[in-house]
XYZ file of C-alpha atoms in Angstrom:
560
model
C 24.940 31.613 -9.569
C 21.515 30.586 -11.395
C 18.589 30.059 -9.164
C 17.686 26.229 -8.153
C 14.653 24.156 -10.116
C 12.375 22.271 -8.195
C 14.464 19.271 -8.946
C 17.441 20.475 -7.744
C 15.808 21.976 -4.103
C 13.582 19.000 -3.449
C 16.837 16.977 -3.902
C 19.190 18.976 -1.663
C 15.954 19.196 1.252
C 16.379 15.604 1.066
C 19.913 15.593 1.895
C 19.362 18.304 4.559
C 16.730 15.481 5.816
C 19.001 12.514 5.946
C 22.289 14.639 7.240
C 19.880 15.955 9.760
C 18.558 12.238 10.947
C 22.105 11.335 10.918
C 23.205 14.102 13.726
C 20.332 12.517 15.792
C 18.209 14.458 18.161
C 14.211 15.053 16.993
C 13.390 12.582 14.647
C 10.245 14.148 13.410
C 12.545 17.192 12.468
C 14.253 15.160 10.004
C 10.537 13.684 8.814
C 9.223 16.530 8.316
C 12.094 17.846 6.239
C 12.131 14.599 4.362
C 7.920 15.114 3.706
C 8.540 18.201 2.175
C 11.249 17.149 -0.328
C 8.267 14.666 -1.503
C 6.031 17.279 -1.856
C 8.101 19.168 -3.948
C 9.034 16.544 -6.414
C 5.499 16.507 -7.132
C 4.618 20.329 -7.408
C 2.672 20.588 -10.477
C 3.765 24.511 -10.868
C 7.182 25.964 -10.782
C 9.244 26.653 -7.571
C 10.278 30.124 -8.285
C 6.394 31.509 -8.801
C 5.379 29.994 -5.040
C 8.383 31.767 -4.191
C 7.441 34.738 -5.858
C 3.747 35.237 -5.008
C 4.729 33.524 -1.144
C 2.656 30.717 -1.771
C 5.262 28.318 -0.315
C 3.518 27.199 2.466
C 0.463 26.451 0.206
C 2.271 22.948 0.012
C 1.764 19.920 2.052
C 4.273 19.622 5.008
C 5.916 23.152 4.120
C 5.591 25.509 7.501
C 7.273 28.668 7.997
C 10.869 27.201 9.202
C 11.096 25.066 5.838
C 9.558 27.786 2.961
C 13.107 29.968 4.880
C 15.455 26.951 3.853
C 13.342 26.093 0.227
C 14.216 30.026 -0.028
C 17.713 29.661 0.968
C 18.407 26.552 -1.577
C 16.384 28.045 -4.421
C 18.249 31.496 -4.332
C 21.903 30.318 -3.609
C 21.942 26.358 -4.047
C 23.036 25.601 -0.652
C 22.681 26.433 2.771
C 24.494 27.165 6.000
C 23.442 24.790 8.351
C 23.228 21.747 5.074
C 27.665 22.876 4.509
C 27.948 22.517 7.810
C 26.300 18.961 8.188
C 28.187 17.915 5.289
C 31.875 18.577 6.910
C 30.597 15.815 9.023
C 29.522 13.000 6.953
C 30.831 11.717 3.764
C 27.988 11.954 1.093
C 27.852 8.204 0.271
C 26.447 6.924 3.727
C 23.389 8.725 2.940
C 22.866 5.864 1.068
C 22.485 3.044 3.962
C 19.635 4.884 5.205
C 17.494 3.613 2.333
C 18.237 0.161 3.897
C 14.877 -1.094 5.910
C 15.301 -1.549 9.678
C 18.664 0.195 9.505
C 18.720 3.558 11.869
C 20.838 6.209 11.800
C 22.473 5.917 14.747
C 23.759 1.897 13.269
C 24.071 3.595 10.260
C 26.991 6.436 12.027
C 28.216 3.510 14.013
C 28.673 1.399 10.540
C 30.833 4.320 9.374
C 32.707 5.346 12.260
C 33.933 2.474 13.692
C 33.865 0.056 10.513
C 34.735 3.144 7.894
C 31.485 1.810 5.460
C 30.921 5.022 3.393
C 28.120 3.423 0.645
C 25.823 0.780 -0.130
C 28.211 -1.525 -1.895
C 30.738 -1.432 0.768
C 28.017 -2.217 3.281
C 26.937 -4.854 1.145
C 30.407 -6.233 1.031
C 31.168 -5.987 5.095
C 27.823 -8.299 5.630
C 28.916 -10.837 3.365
C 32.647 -10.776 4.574
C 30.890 -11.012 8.675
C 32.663 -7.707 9.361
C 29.223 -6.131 10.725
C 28.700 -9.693 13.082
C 32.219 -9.157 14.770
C 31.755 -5.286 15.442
C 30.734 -4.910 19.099
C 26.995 -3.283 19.235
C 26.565 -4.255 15.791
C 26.382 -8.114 15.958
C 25.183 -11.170 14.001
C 21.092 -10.245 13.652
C 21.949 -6.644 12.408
C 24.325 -7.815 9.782
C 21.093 -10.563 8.519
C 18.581 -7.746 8.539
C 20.686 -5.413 6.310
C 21.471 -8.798 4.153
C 17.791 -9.343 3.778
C 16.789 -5.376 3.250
C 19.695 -4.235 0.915
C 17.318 -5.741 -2.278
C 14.229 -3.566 -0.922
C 16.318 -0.846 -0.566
C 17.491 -0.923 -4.265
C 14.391 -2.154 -5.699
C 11.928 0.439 -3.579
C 13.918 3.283 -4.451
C 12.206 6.492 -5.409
C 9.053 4.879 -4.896
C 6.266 6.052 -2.670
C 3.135 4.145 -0.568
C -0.330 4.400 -2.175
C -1.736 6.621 0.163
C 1.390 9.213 0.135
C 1.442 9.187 -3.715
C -2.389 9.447 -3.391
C -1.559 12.780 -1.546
C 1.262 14.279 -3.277
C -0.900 13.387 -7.072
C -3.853 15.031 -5.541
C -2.222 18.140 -4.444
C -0.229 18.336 -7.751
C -3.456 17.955 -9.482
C -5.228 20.885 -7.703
C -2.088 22.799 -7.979
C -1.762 22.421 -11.595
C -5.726 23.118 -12.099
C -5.520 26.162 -10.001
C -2.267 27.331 -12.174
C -3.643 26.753 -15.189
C -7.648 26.426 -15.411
C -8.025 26.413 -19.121
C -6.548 22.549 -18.625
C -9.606 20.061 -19.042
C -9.931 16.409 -18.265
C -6.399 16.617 -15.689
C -6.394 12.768 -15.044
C -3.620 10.749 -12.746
C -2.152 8.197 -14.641
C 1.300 6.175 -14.376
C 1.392 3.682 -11.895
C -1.408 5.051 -9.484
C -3.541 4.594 -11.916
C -2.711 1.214 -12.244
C -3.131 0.538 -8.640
C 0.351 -0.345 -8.179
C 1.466 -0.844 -4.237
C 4.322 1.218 -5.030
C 4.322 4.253 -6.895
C 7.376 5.401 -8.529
C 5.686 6.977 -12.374
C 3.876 9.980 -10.659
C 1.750 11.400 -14.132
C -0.630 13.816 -14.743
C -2.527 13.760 -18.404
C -4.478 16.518 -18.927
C -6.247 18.304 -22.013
C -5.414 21.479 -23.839
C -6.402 24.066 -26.311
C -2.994 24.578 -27.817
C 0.225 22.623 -27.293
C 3.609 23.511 -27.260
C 6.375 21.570 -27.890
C 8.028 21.603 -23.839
C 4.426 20.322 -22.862
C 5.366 17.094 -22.283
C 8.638 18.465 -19.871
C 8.675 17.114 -16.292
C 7.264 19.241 -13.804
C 9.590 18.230 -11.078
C 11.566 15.303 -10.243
C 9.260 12.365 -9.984
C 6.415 14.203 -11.758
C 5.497 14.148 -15.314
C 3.005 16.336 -16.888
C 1.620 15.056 -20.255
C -0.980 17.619 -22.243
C -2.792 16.613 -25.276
C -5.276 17.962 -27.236
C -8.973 16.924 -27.417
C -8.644 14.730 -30.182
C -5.372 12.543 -29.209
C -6.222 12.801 -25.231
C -7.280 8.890 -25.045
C -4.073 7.724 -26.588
C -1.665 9.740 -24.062
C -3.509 8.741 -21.545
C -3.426 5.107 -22.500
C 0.185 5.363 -23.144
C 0.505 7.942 -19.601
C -0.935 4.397 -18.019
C 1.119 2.253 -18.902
C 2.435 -0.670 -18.314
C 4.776 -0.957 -20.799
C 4.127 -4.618 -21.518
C 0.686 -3.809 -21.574
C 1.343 -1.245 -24.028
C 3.566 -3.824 -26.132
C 0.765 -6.319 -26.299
C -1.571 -4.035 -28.145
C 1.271 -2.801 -30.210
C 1.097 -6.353 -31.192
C -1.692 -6.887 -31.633
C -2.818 -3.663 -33.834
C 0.235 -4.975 -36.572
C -1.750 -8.849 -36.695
C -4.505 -6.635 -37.999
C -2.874 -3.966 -40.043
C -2.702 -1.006 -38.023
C -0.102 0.731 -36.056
C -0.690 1.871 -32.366
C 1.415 4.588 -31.639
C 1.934 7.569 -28.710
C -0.332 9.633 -30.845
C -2.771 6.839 -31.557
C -3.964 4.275 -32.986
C -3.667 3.811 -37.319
C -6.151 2.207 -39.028
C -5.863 2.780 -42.789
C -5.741 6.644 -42.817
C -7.496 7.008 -40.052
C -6.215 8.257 -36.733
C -8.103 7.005 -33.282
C -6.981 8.909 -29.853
C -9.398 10.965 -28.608
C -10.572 8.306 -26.151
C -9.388 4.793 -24.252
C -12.331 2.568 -24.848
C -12.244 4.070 -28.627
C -8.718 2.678 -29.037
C -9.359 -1.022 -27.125
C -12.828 -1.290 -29.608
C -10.719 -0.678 -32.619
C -8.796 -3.734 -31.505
C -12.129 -5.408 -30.897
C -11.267 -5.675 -26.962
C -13.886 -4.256 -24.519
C -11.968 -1.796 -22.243
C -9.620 -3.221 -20.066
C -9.351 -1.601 -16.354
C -6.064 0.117 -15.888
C -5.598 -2.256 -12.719
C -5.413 -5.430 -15.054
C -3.032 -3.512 -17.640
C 0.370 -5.432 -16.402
C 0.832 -7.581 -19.545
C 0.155 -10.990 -17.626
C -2.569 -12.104 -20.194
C -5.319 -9.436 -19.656
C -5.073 -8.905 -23.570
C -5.782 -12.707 -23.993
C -8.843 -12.782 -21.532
C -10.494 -9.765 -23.042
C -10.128 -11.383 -26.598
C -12.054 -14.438 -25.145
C -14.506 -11.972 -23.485
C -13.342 -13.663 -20.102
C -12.158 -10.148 -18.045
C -13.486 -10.035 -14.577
C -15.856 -7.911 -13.659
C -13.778 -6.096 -10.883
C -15.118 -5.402 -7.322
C -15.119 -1.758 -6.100
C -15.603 0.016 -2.916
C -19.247 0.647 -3.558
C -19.473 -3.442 -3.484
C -17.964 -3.743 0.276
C -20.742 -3.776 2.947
C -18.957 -4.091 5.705
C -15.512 -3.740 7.844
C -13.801 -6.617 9.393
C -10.309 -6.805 11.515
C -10.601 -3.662 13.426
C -8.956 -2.792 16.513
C -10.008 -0.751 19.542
C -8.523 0.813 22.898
C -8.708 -2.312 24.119
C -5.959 -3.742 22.559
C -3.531 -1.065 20.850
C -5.982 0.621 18.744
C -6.495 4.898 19.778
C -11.001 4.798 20.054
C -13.663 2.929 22.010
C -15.348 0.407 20.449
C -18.956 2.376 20.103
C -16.246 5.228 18.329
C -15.145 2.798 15.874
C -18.260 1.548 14.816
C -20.389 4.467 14.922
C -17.513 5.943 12.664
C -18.297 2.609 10.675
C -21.934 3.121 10.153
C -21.643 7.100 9.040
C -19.454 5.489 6.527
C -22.552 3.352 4.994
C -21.534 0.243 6.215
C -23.452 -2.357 7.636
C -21.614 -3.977 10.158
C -17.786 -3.174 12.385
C -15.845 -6.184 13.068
C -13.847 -6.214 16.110
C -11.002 -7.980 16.274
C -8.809 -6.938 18.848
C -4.947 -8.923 19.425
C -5.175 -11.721 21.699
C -3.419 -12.365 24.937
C -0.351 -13.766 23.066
C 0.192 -10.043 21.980
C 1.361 -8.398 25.161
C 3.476 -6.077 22.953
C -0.025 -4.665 21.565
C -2.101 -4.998 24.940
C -3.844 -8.136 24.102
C -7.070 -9.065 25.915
C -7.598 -11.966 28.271
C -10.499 -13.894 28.695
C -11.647 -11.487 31.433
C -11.623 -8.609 28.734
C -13.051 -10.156 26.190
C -16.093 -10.904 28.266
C -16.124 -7.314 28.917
C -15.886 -6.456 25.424
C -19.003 -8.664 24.277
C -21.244 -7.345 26.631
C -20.462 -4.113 25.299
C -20.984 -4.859 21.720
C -24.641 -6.590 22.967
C -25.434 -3.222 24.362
C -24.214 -1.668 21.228
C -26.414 -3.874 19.467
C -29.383 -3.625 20.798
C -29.194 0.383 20.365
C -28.016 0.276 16.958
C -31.171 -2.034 15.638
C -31.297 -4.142 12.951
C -29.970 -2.310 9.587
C -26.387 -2.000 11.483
C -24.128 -5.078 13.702
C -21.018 -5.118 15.898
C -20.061 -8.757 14.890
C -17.604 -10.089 17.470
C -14.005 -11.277 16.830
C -10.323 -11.426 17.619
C -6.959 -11.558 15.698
C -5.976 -14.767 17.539
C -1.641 -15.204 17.282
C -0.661 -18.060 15.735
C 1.715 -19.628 17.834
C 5.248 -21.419 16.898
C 3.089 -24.569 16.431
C 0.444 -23.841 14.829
C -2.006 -23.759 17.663
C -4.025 -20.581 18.356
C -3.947 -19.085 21.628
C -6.949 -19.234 23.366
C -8.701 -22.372 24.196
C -11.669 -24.242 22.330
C -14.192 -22.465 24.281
C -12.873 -19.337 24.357
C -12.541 -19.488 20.939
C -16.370 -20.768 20.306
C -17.545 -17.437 21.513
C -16.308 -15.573 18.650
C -18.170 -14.446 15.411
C -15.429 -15.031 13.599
C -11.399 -15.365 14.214
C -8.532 -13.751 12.304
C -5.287 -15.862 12.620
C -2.139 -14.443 11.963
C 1.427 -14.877 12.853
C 2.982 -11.677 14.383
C 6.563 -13.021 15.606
C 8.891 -16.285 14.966
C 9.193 -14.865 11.181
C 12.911 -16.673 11.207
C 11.413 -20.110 10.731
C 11.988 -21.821 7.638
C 9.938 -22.212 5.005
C 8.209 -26.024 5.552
C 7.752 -24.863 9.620
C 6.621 -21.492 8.733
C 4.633 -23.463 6.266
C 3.325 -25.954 8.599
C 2.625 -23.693 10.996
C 0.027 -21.843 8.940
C -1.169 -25.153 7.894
C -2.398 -26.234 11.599
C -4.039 -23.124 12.038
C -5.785 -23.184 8.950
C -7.181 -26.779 9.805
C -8.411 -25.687 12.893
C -12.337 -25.090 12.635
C -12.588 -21.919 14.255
C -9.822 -20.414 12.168
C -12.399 -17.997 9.984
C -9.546 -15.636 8.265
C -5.724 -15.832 7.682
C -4.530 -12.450 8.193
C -1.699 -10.759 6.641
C -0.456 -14.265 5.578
C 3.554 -13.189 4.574
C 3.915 -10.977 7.148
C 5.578 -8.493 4.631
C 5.880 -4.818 5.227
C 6.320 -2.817 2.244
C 9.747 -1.238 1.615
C 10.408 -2.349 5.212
C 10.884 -5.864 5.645
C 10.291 -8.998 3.272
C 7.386 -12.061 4.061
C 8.524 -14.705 5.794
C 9.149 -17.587 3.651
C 6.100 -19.909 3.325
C 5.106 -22.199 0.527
C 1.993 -19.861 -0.370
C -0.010 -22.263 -2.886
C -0.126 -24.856 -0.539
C -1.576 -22.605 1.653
C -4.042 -21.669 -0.654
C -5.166 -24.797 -1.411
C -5.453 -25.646 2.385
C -7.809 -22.442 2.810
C -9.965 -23.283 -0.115
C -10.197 -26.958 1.468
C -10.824 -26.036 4.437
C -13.139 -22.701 4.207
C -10.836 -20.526 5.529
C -10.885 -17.206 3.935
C -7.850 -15.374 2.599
C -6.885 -11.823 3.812
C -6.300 -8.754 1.652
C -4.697 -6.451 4.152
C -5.401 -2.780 2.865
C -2.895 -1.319 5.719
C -0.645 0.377 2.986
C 2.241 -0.412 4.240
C 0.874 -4.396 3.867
C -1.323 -5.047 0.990
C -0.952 -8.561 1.867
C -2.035 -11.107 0.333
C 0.007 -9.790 -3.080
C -2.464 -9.171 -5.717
C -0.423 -11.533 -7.943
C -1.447 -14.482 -5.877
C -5.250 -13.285 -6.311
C -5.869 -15.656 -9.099
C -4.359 -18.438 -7.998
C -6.589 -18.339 -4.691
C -9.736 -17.551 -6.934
C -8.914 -20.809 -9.123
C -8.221 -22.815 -5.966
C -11.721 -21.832 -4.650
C -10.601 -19.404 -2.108
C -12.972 -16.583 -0.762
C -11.033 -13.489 0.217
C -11.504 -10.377 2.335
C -10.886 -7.159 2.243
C -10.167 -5.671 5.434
C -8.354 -2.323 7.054
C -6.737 -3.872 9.659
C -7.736 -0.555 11.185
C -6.297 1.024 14.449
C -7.900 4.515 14.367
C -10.745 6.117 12.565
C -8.745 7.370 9.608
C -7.670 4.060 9.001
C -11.267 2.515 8.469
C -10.489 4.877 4.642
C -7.634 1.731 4.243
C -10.656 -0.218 2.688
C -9.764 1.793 -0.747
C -6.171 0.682 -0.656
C -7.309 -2.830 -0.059
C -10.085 -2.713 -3.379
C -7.439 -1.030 -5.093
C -5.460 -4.625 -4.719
C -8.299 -6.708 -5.213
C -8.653 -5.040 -8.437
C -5.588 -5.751 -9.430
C -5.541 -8.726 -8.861
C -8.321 -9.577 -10.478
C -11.219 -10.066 -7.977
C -14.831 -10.298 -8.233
C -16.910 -8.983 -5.794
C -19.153 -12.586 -5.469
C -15.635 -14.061 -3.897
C -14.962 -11.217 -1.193
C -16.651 -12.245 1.751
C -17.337 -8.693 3.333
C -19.137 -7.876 -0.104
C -21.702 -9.776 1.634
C -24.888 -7.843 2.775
C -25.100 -8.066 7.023
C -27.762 -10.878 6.556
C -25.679 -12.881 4.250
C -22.655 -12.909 6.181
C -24.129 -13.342 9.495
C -25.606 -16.694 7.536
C -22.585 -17.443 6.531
C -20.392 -16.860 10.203
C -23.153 -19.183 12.088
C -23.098 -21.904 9.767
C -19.747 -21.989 9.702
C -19.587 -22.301 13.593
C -22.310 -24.806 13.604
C -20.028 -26.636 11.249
C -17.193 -26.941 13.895
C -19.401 -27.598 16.562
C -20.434 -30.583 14.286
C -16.703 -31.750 13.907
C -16.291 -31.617 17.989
């Protein structure tokens, strides 16, 4: 039989991934084989030269052990060990392991003792209580798959920031190193965008000559677009995307007697594509960021010259929510901010889980006196061009109520509150319960306000413009969580908190060193979403915001 495309191995290592999770044993074995099947929808050169110049383990996640079985598919479409795994489980409840919160060990017991072989027959079983009578099953399994079975069909395919960051970065120095007559090679699609979840994984790039497969995919997953020199700015506007975007200038070039098309734009005889900003001036627009291109009246506020200046990482002056070994985070707290400060920032703020958070080793009162007299003797060492500026992520209890008391509380810099369990409650409690802790006056930051996790669970169910408006009254700055797997608040509540008269904050919600780099993911959504770097709070210069923390606390001490 013919040799296996990319498509075709990167597709069956998946399966050998999920059948494997589903025999059990080492999870990371499954992981890994899963990691690799991502890496190879995105190879940017095809399978069989790797194979042929043995460059298979040139690809991310792809050791020794794996290049054998990428061998095995590629050459005969199959392999031992995958037929054998495949006598054991019927293909379709591959499927329920897409469903968030659902492991494979519930997802064998679904099929052996309640015979669910797919999605829609798991679907079915929850909404018929089948999956709350089975015994080790029960009543809050059969709710979480309820809840998850819409992320599971709408988050298919679709990859995290960071890991599409990682598979389009390799692809793109793959495809360079392939082929380095290529010029301008430019990610577009949805990363470009800045979209939380990337599904459009696109590379434009520039050539001499083109042929007519140029525009073939690469791989499942990834799409290679060339152009030449002189149409390059139109396939990369229309490798961008979005498609409503797209649409609206469509539109817009027929009220003024042109024609924008995938080779560019037509204005009488003339032809513009060689560049982006070339295209949006024809239109007389100023060039719109690829963030704001979503179709949700970025046209409109360029035409009014009304498009916000976006903030960028170069903006951000400092890092705020950070944890340490104190609570559950892996470094010391000099480790985290001296990896801060190399970073060019100008001040690390702590903010360890408080003693509510047993699960994450939250500190008591003891602890936390320990912890500021470290960050005084940090301090004084560091000088006064870099600051350790004392807080806590204080739980927000069932009520409302933080959980330290007032004076504990007064000794802070500046508190993050944020709900990490009683998710269940319904909307007006959930909502009233952020509403108490935003009125409290040492509340400085909601954190993660819906709670959700993307492609892993939904937000909990609050009424999210009244809690806007109650931040904006009440000073309390809103939280853009750059933890990729957060990116909460969603950037499509950004305006509304800007036009309420919320400030917001960008912060990594950082556990290790690595994730201090989360700050990118978090700009990234601020972007999108439309956000000036005046109304981010850590875009404030270490003066400024230390200004702004102590007259804020002076303000509650006022109220007391």
């Amino acid at each position: 039989m013919p040799s296996l495309d990319t498509r075709g191995v990167s597709s069956l290592l998946r399966e050998y991934a999920q059948r494997t999770a589903l025999r059990g044993g080492n999870p990371y074995r499954a992981k890994a084989y899963s990691r690799a099947a991502d890496s190879l929808a995105a190879l940017a050169v095809p399978l069989h030269v790797l194979i042929a110049e043995d460059r298979l383990k040139e690809i991310p996640g792809v050791g020794e052990a794996i290049a054998d079985i990428i061998v095995k598919l590629h050459k005969t479409g199959s392999h031992p060990t995958l037929e054998k795994l495949r006598k054991e489980i019927p293909e379709g409840v591959l499927e329920m392991l897409a469903v968030p919160g659902l492991r494979p060990e519930k997802v064998l017991r679904l099929y052996k003792d309640l015979g669910i072989t797919s999605l829609a027959e798991l679907e079915a079983a929850a909404k018929n209580d089948r999956i709350k009578k089975a015994k080790d099953l029960g009543a809050a399994l059969q709710t979480k798959i309820l809840q998850n079975l819409a992320i599971a069909k709408s988050g298919e395919g679709r990859f995290h920031l960071h890991r599409a960051a990682a598979l389009l970065s390799h692809a793109k120095d793959s495809l360079r190193k392939a082929r380095p007559e290529l010029k301008r090679v430019t990610i577009a699609g949805d990363f470009r965008r800045g979209c939380e979840l990337v599904g459009d994984l696109t590379i434009v790039a520039e050539a001499a000559k083109i042929e007519k497969a140029a525009n073939a995919s690469a791989a499942d997953g990834l799409q290679i677009r060339l152009s030449d020199r002189n149409h390059f700015g139109a396939a990369l506007l229309f490798g961008t995307g979005s498609a409503a975007h797209i649409k609206r200038l469509q539109a817009l070039a027929a009220e003024k007697g042109m024609r924008l098309e995938s080779d560019g734009l037509h204005k009488d005889r003339t032809l513009i594509a060689g560049d982006e900003a070339q295209i949006y001036r024809a239109l007389d627009l100023p060039f719109i960021d690829p963030e704001l291109r979503e179709g949700r009246g970025e046209v409109e506020l360029a035409q009014t010259g009304k498009l916000p200046k976006l903030v960028t990482d170069k903006d951000l002056r400092g890092i705020l929510h950070c944890h340490t070994d104190a609570s559950d985070g892996t470094e010391a707290l000099e480790t985290m901010a001296k990896a801060t400060r190399q970073r060019g920032f100008e001040y690390f703020g702590v903010a360890d889980h408080s003693k509510s958070a047993h699960y994450a080793g939250g500190l008591s009162v003891e602890e936390i006196a320990q912890q500021h007299r470290e960050a005084d003797r940090l301090n004084k060492r560091f000088g006064k061009d870099f600051r350790i500026l004392k807080g806590i992520e204080s739980d927000i209890l069932a009520d409302g109520s933080l959980d330290y008391d007032d004076d504990v509380l007064e000794r802070f810099d500046f508190v993050v509150a944020s709900i990490h369990g009683r998710f269940k409650l319904e909307r007006k409690a959930q909502t009233q319960r952020l509403l108490r802790a935003i009125a409290d006056p040492h509340t400085t930051i909601i954190g993660h306000m819906t709670g959700r996790q993307l492609q892993r669970r939904p937000g909990y169910e609050i009424d999210v413009e009244k809690v806007l408006r109650a931040c904006a009254r009440h000073d309390v700055v809103v939280e853009i969580n750059a933890h990729p797997w957060r990116l909460d608040l969603d950037w499509r509540w950004h305006q509304a908190a800007l036009e309420f008269g919320c400030m917001l904050s960008i912060n990594p919600d950082a556990h290790s060193i690595p994730e201090l780099d989360h700050m990118h993911w978090g700009v990234q959504m601020a972007r999108k979403g439309g956000v000036p770097a005046d109304r981010v709070l850590n875009a404030m210069a270490l003066p400024e915001i230390t200004r702004y923390l102590r007259q804020k606390r002076r303000s509650f001490a006022r109220a007391a």
